[in-house]
PDB file of C-alpha atoms in Angstrom:
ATOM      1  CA  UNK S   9       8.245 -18.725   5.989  1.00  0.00           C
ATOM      2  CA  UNK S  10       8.534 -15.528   8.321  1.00  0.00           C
ATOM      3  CA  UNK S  11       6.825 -15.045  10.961  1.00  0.00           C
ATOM      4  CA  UNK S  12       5.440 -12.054  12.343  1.00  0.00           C
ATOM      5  CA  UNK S  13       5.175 -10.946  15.723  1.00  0.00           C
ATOM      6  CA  UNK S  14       3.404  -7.827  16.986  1.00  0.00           C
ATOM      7  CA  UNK S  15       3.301  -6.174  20.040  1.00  0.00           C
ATOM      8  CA  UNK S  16       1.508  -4.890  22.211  1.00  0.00           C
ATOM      9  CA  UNK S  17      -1.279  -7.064  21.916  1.00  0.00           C
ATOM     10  CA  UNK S  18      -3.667  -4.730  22.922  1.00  0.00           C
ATOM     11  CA  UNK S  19      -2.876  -0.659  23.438  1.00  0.00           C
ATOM     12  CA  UNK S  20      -5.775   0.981  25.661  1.00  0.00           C
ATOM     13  CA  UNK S  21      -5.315   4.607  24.720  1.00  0.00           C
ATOM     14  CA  UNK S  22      -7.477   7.804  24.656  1.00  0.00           C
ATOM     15  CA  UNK S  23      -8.579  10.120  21.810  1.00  0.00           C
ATOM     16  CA  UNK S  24      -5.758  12.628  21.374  1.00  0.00           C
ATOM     17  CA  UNK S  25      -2.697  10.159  22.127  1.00  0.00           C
ATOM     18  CA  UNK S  26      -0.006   8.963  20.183  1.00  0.00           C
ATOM     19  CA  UNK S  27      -0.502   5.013  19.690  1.00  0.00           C
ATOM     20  CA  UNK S  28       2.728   3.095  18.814  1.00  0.00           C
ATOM     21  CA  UNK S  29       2.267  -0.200  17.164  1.00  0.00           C
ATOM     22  CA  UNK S  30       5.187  -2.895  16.749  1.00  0.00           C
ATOM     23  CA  UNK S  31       5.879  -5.959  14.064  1.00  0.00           C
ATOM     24  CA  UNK S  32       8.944  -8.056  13.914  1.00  0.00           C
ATOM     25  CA  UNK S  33       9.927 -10.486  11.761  1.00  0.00           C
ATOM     26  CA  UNK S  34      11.620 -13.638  12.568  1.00  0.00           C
ATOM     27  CA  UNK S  35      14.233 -12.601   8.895  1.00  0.00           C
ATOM     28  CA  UNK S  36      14.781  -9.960   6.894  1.00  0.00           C
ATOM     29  CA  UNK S  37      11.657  -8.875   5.377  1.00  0.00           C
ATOM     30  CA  UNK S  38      13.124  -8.243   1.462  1.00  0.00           C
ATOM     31  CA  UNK S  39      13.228  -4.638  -0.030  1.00  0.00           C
ATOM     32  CA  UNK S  40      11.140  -3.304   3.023  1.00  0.00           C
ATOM     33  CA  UNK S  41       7.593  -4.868   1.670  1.00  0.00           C
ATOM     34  CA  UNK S  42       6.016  -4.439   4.691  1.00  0.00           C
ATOM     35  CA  UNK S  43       2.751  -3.135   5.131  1.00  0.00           C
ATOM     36  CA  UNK S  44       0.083  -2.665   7.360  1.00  0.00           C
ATOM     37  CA  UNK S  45      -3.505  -2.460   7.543  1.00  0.00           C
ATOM     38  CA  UNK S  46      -6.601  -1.181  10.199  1.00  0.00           C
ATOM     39  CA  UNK S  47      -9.493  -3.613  10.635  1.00  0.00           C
ATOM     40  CA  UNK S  48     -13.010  -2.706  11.764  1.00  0.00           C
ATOM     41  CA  UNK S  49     -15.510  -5.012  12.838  1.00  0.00           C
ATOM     42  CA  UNK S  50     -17.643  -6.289   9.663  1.00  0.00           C
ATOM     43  CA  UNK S  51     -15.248  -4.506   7.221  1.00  0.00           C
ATOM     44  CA  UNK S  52     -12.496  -5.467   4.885  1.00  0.00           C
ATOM     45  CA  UNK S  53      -8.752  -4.704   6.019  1.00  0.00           C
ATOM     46  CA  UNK S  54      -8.234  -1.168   4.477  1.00  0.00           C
ATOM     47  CA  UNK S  55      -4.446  -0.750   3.790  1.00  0.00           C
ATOM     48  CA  UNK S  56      -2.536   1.891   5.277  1.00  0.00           C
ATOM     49  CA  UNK S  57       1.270   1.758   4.657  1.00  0.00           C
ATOM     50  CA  UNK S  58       2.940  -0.067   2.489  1.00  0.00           C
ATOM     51  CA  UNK S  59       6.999  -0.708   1.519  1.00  0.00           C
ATOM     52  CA  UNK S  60       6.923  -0.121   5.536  1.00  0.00           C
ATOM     53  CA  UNK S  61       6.898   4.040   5.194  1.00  0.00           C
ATOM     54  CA  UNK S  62       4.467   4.798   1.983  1.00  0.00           C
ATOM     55  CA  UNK S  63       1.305   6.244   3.285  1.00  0.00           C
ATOM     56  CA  UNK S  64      -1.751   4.607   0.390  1.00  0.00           C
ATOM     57  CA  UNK S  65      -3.824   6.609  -0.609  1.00  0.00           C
ATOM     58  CA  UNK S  66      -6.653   9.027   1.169  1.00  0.00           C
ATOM     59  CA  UNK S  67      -4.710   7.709   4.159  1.00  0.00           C
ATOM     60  CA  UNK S  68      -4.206  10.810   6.570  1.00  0.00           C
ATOM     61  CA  UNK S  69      -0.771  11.876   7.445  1.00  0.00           C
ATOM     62  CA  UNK S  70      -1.116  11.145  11.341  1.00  0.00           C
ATOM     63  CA  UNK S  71      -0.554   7.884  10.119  1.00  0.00           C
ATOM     64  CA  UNK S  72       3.761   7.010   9.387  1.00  0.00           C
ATOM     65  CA  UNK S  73       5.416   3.602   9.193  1.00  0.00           C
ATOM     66  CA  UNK S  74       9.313   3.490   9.436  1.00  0.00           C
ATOM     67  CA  UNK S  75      11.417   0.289   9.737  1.00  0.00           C
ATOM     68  CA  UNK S  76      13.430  -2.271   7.870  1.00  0.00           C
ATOM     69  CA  UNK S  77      14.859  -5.692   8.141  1.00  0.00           C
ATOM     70  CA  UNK S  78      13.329  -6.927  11.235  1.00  0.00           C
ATOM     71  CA  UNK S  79      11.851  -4.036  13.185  1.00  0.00           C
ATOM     72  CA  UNK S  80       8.782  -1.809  11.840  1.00  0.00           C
ATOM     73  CA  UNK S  81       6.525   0.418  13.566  1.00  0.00           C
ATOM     74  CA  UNK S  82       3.484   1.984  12.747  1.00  0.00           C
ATOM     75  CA  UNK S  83       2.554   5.180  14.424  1.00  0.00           C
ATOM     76  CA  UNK S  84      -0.672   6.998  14.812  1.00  0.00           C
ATOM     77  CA  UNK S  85       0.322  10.657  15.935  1.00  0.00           C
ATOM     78  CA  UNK S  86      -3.142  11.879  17.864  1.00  0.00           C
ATOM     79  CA  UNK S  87      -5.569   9.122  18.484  1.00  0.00           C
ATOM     80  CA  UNK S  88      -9.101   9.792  16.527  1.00  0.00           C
ATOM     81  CA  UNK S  89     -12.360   8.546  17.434  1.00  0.00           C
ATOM     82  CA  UNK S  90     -12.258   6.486  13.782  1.00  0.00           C
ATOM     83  CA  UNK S  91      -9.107   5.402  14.454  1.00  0.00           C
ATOM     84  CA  UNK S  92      -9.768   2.672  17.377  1.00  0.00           C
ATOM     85  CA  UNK S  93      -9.442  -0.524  15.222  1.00  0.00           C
ATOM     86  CA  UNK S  94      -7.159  -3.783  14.733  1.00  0.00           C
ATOM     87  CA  UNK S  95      -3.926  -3.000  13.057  1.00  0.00           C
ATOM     88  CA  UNK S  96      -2.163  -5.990  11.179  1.00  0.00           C
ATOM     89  CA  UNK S  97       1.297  -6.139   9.874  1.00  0.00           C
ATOM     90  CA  UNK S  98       1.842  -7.954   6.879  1.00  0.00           C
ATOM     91  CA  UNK S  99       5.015  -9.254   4.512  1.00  0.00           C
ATOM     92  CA  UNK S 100       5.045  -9.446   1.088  1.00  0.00           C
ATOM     93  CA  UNK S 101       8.513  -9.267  -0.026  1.00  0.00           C
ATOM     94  CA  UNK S 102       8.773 -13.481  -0.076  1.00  0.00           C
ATOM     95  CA  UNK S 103       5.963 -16.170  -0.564  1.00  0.00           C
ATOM     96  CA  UNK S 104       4.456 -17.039   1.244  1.00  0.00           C
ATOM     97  CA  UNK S 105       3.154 -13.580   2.397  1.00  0.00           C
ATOM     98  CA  UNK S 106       2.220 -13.699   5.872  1.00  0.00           C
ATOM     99  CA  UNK S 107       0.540 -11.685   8.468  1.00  0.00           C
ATOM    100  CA  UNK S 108       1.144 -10.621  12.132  1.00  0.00           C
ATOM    101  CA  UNK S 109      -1.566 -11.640  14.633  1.00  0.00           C
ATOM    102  CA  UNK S 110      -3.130  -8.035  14.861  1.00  0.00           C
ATOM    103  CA  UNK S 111      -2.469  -5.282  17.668  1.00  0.00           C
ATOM    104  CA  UNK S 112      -6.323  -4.004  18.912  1.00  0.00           C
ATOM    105  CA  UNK S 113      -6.425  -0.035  19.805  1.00  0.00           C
ATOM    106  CA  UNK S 114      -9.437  -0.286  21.830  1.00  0.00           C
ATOM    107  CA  UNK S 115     -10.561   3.585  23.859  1.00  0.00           C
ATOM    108  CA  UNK S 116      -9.072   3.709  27.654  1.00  0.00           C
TER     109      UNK S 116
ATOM    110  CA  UNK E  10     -11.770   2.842  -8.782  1.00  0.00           C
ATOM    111  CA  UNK E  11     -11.046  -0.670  -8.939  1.00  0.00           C
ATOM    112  CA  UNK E  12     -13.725  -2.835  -7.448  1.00  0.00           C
ATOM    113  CA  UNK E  13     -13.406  -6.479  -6.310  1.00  0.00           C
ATOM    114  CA  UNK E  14     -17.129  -8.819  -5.522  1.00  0.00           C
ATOM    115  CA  UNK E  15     -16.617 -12.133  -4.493  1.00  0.00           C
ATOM    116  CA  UNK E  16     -19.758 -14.618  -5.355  1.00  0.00           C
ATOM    117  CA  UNK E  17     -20.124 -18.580  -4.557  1.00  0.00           C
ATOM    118  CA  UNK E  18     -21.588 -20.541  -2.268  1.00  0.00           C
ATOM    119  CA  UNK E  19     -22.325 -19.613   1.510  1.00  0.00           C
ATOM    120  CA  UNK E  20     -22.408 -23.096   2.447  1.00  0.00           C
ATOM    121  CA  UNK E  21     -20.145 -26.018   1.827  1.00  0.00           C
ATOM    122  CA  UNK E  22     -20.720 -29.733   3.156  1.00  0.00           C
ATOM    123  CA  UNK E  23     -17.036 -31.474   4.540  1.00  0.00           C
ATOM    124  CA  UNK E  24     -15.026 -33.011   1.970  1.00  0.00           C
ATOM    125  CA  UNK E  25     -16.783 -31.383  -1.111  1.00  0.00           C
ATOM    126  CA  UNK E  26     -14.747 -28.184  -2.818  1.00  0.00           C
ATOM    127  CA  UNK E  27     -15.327 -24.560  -2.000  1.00  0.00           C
ATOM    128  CA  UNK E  28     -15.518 -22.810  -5.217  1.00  0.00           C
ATOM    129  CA  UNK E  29     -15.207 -18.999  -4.877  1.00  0.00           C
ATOM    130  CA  UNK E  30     -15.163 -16.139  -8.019  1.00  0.00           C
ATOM    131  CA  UNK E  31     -13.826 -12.546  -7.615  1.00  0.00           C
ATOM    132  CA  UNK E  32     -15.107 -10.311 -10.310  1.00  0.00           C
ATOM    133  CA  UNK E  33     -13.051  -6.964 -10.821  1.00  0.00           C
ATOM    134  CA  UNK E  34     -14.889  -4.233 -12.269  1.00  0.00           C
ATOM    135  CA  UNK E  35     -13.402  -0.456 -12.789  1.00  0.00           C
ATOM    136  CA  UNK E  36     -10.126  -1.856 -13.953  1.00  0.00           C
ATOM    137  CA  UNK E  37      -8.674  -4.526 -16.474  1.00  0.00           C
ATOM    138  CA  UNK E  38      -7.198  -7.944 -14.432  1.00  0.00           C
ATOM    139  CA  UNK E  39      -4.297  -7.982 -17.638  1.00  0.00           C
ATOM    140  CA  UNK E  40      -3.273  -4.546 -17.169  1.00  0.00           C
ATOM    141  CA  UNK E  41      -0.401  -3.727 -14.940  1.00  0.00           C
ATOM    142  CA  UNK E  42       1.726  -6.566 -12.735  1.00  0.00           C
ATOM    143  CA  UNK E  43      -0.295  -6.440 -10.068  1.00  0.00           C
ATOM    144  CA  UNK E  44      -1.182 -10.089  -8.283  1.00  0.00           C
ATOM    145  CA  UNK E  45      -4.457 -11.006  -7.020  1.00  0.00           C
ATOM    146  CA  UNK E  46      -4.846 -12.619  -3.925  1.00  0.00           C
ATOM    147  CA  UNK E  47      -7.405 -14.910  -2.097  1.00  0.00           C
ATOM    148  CA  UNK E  48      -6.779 -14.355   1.892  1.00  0.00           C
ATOM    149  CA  UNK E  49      -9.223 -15.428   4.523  1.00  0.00           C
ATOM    150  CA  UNK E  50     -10.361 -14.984   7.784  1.00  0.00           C
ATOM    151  CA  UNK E  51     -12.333 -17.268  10.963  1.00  0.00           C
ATOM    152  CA  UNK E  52     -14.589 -15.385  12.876  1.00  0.00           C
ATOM    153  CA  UNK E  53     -12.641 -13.416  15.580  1.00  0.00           C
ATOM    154  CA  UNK E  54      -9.387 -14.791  14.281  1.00  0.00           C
ATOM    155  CA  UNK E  55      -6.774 -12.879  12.163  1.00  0.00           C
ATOM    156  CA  UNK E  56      -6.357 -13.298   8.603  1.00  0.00           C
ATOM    157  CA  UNK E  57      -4.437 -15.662   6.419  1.00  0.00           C
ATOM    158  CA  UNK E  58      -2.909 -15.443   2.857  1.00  0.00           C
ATOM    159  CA  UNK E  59      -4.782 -18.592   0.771  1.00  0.00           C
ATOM    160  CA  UNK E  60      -2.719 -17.789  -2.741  1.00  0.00           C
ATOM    161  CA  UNK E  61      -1.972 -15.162  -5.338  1.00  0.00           C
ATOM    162  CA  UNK E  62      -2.102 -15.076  -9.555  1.00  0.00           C
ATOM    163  CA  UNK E  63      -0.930 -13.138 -11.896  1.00  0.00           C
ATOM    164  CA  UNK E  64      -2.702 -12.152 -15.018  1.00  0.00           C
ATOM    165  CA  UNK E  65      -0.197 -14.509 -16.686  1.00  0.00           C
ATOM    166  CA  UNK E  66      -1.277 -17.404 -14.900  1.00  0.00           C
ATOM    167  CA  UNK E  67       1.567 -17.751 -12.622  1.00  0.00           C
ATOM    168  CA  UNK E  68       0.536 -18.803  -9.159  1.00  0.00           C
ATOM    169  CA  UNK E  69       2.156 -19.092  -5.527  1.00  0.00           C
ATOM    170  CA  UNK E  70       0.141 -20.781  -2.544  1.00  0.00           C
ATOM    171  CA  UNK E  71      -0.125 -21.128   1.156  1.00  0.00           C
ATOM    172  CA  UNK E  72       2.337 -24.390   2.024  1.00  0.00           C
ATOM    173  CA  UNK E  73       0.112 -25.076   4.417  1.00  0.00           C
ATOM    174  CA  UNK E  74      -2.821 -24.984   1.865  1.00  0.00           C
ATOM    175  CA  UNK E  75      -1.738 -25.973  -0.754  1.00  0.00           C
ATOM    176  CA  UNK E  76      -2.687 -29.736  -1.284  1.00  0.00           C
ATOM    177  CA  UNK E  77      -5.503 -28.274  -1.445  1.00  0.00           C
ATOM    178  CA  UNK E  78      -6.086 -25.122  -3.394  1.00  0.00           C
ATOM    179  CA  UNK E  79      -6.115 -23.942  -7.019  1.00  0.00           C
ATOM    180  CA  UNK E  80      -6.320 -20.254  -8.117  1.00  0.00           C
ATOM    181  CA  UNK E  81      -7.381 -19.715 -11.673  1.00  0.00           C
ATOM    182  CA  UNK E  82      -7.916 -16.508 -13.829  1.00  0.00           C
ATOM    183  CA  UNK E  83     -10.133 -15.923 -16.721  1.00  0.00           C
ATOM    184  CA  UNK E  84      -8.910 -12.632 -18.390  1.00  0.00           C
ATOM    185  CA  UNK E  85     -11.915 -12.796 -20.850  1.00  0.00           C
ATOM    186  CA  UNK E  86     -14.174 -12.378 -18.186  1.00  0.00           C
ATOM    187  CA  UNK E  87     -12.264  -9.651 -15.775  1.00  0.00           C
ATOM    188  CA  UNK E  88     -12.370 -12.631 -13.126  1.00  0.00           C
ATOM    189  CA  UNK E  89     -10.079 -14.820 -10.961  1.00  0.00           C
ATOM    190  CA  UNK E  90     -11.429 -17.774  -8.735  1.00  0.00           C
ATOM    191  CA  UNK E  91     -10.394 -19.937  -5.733  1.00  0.00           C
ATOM    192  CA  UNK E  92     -11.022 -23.496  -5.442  1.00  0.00           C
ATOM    193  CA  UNK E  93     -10.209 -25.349  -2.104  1.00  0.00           C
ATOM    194  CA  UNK E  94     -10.812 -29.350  -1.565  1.00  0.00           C
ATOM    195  CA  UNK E  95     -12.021 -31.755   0.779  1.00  0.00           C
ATOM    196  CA  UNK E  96     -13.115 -28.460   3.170  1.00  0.00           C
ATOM    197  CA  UNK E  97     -13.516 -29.123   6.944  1.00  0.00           C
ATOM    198  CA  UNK E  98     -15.211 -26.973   9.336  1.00  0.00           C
ATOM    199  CA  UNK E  99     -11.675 -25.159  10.051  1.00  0.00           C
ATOM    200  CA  UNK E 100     -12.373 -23.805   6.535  1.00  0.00           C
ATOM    201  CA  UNK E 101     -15.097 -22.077   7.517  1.00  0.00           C
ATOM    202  CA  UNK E 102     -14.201 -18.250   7.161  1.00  0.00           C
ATOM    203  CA  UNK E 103     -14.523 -14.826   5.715  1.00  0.00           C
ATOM    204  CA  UNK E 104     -12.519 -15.229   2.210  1.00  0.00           C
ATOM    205  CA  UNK E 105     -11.673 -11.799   0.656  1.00  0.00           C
ATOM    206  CA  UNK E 106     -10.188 -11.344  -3.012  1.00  0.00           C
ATOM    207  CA  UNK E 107      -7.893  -8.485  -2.854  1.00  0.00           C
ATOM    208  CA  UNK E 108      -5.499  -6.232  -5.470  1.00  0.00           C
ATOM    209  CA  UNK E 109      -2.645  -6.850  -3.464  1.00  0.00           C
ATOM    210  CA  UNK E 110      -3.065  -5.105  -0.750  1.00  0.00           C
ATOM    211  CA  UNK E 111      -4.596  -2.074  -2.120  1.00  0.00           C
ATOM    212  CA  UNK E 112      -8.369  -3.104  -3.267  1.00  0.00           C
ATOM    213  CA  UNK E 113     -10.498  -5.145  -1.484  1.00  0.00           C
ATOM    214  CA  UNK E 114     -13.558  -6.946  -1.676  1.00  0.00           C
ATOM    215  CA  UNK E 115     -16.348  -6.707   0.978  1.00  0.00           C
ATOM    216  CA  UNK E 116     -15.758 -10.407   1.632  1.00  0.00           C
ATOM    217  CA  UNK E 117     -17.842 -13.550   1.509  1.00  0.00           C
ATOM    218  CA  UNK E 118     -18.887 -15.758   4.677  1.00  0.00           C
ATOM    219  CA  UNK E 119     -18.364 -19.335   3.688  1.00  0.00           C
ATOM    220  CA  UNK E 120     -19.418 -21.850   6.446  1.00  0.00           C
ATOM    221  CA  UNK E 121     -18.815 -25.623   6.200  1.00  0.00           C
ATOM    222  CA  UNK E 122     -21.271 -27.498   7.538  1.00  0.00           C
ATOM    223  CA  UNK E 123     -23.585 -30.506   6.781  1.00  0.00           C
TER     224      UNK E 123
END
């Protein structure tokens, strides 16, 4: 099974900043099927990225994921309002398909 | 737009079987090789991948769940269901149906409890 670990825990940031969100993996996630996802309280996860770089869709471009094998990162470029959420990573290149613990972007 | 519902009981008594259904709607389950996937989710916790089917019937589970679960599809009826055994209270969670990662349902609260 791989685990994933992401980091920071929490990122305190304000409106306008660039967040940077970590996942690792504890093997080679296969063919780069990494995605992640933002969480709001009460709401399903809504997907973001996925093969670690692919933007879904209606997803706005301040959004970018880059990574492979054991490192990915998911960047926010300027912090919106909307954006202040829980971001999980997530494997799916190798059952079974597990998640990271969540990084929280909560306002500074 | 595809749309996923979820629909079964809110409340489950230890050691009986949690029997969820996801309905899709706006899209055929057959069409495509996409899998569909039952993850869940404790209140304040993170989430956790349950199981995933294929149209074709072909299934993959949680190790750590998998005693316990079956995932089924019914193509004639656009649905695919979850059924978990002898439930404890740490079963007690949010339990989404999801289009891989892509489509979502709104999720259903299932609490086990006596």
């Amino acid at each position: 099974e791989i685990v994933l670990t992401q980091s920071p825990g929490t990122l305190s940031l304000s409106p306008g900043e660039r967040a940077t969100l970590s996942c690792r993996a504890s093997q080679s996630v296969s063919s780069s099927y990494l995605a992640w996802y933002q969480q709001k309280p009460g709401q399903a996860p809504r997907l973001l990225i996925y093969g670690a770089s692919s933007r879904a869709t209606g997803i706005p471009d301040r959004f970018s994921g880059s990574g492979s094998g054991t490192d990915f990162t998911l960047t926010i470029s300027r912090l919106e309002p909307e954006d202040f959420a829980v971001y999980y990573c997530q494997q799916y290149g190798s059952s079974p398909l597990t998640f990271g613990p969540g990084t929280k972007v909560d306002i500074k | 737009q595809v749309q996923l519902q979820e629909s079964g009981p809110g409340l489950v008594k230890p050691s009986q079987t949690l029997s969820l259904t996801c309905t899709v709607s706006g899209g055929s389950i057959s069409s495509g090789s996409y899998y569909w996937n039952w993850i869940r989710q404790p209140a304040g916790k993170g989430l956790e991948w349950i199981g995933r089917i294929y149209a074709s019937g072909s299934t993959n589970y949680n190790p750590s769940l998998k005693s316990r679960v079956t995932i089924s599809v019914d193509t004639s009826k656009n649905q695919f269901a979850l059924k978990l055994s002898s439930v404890t209270a740490a079963d007690t969670a949010v339990y989404y149906c999801t289009r891989r990662g892509e489509f979502w349902g709104q999720g259903t609260l299932v609490t086990v409890s006596s």
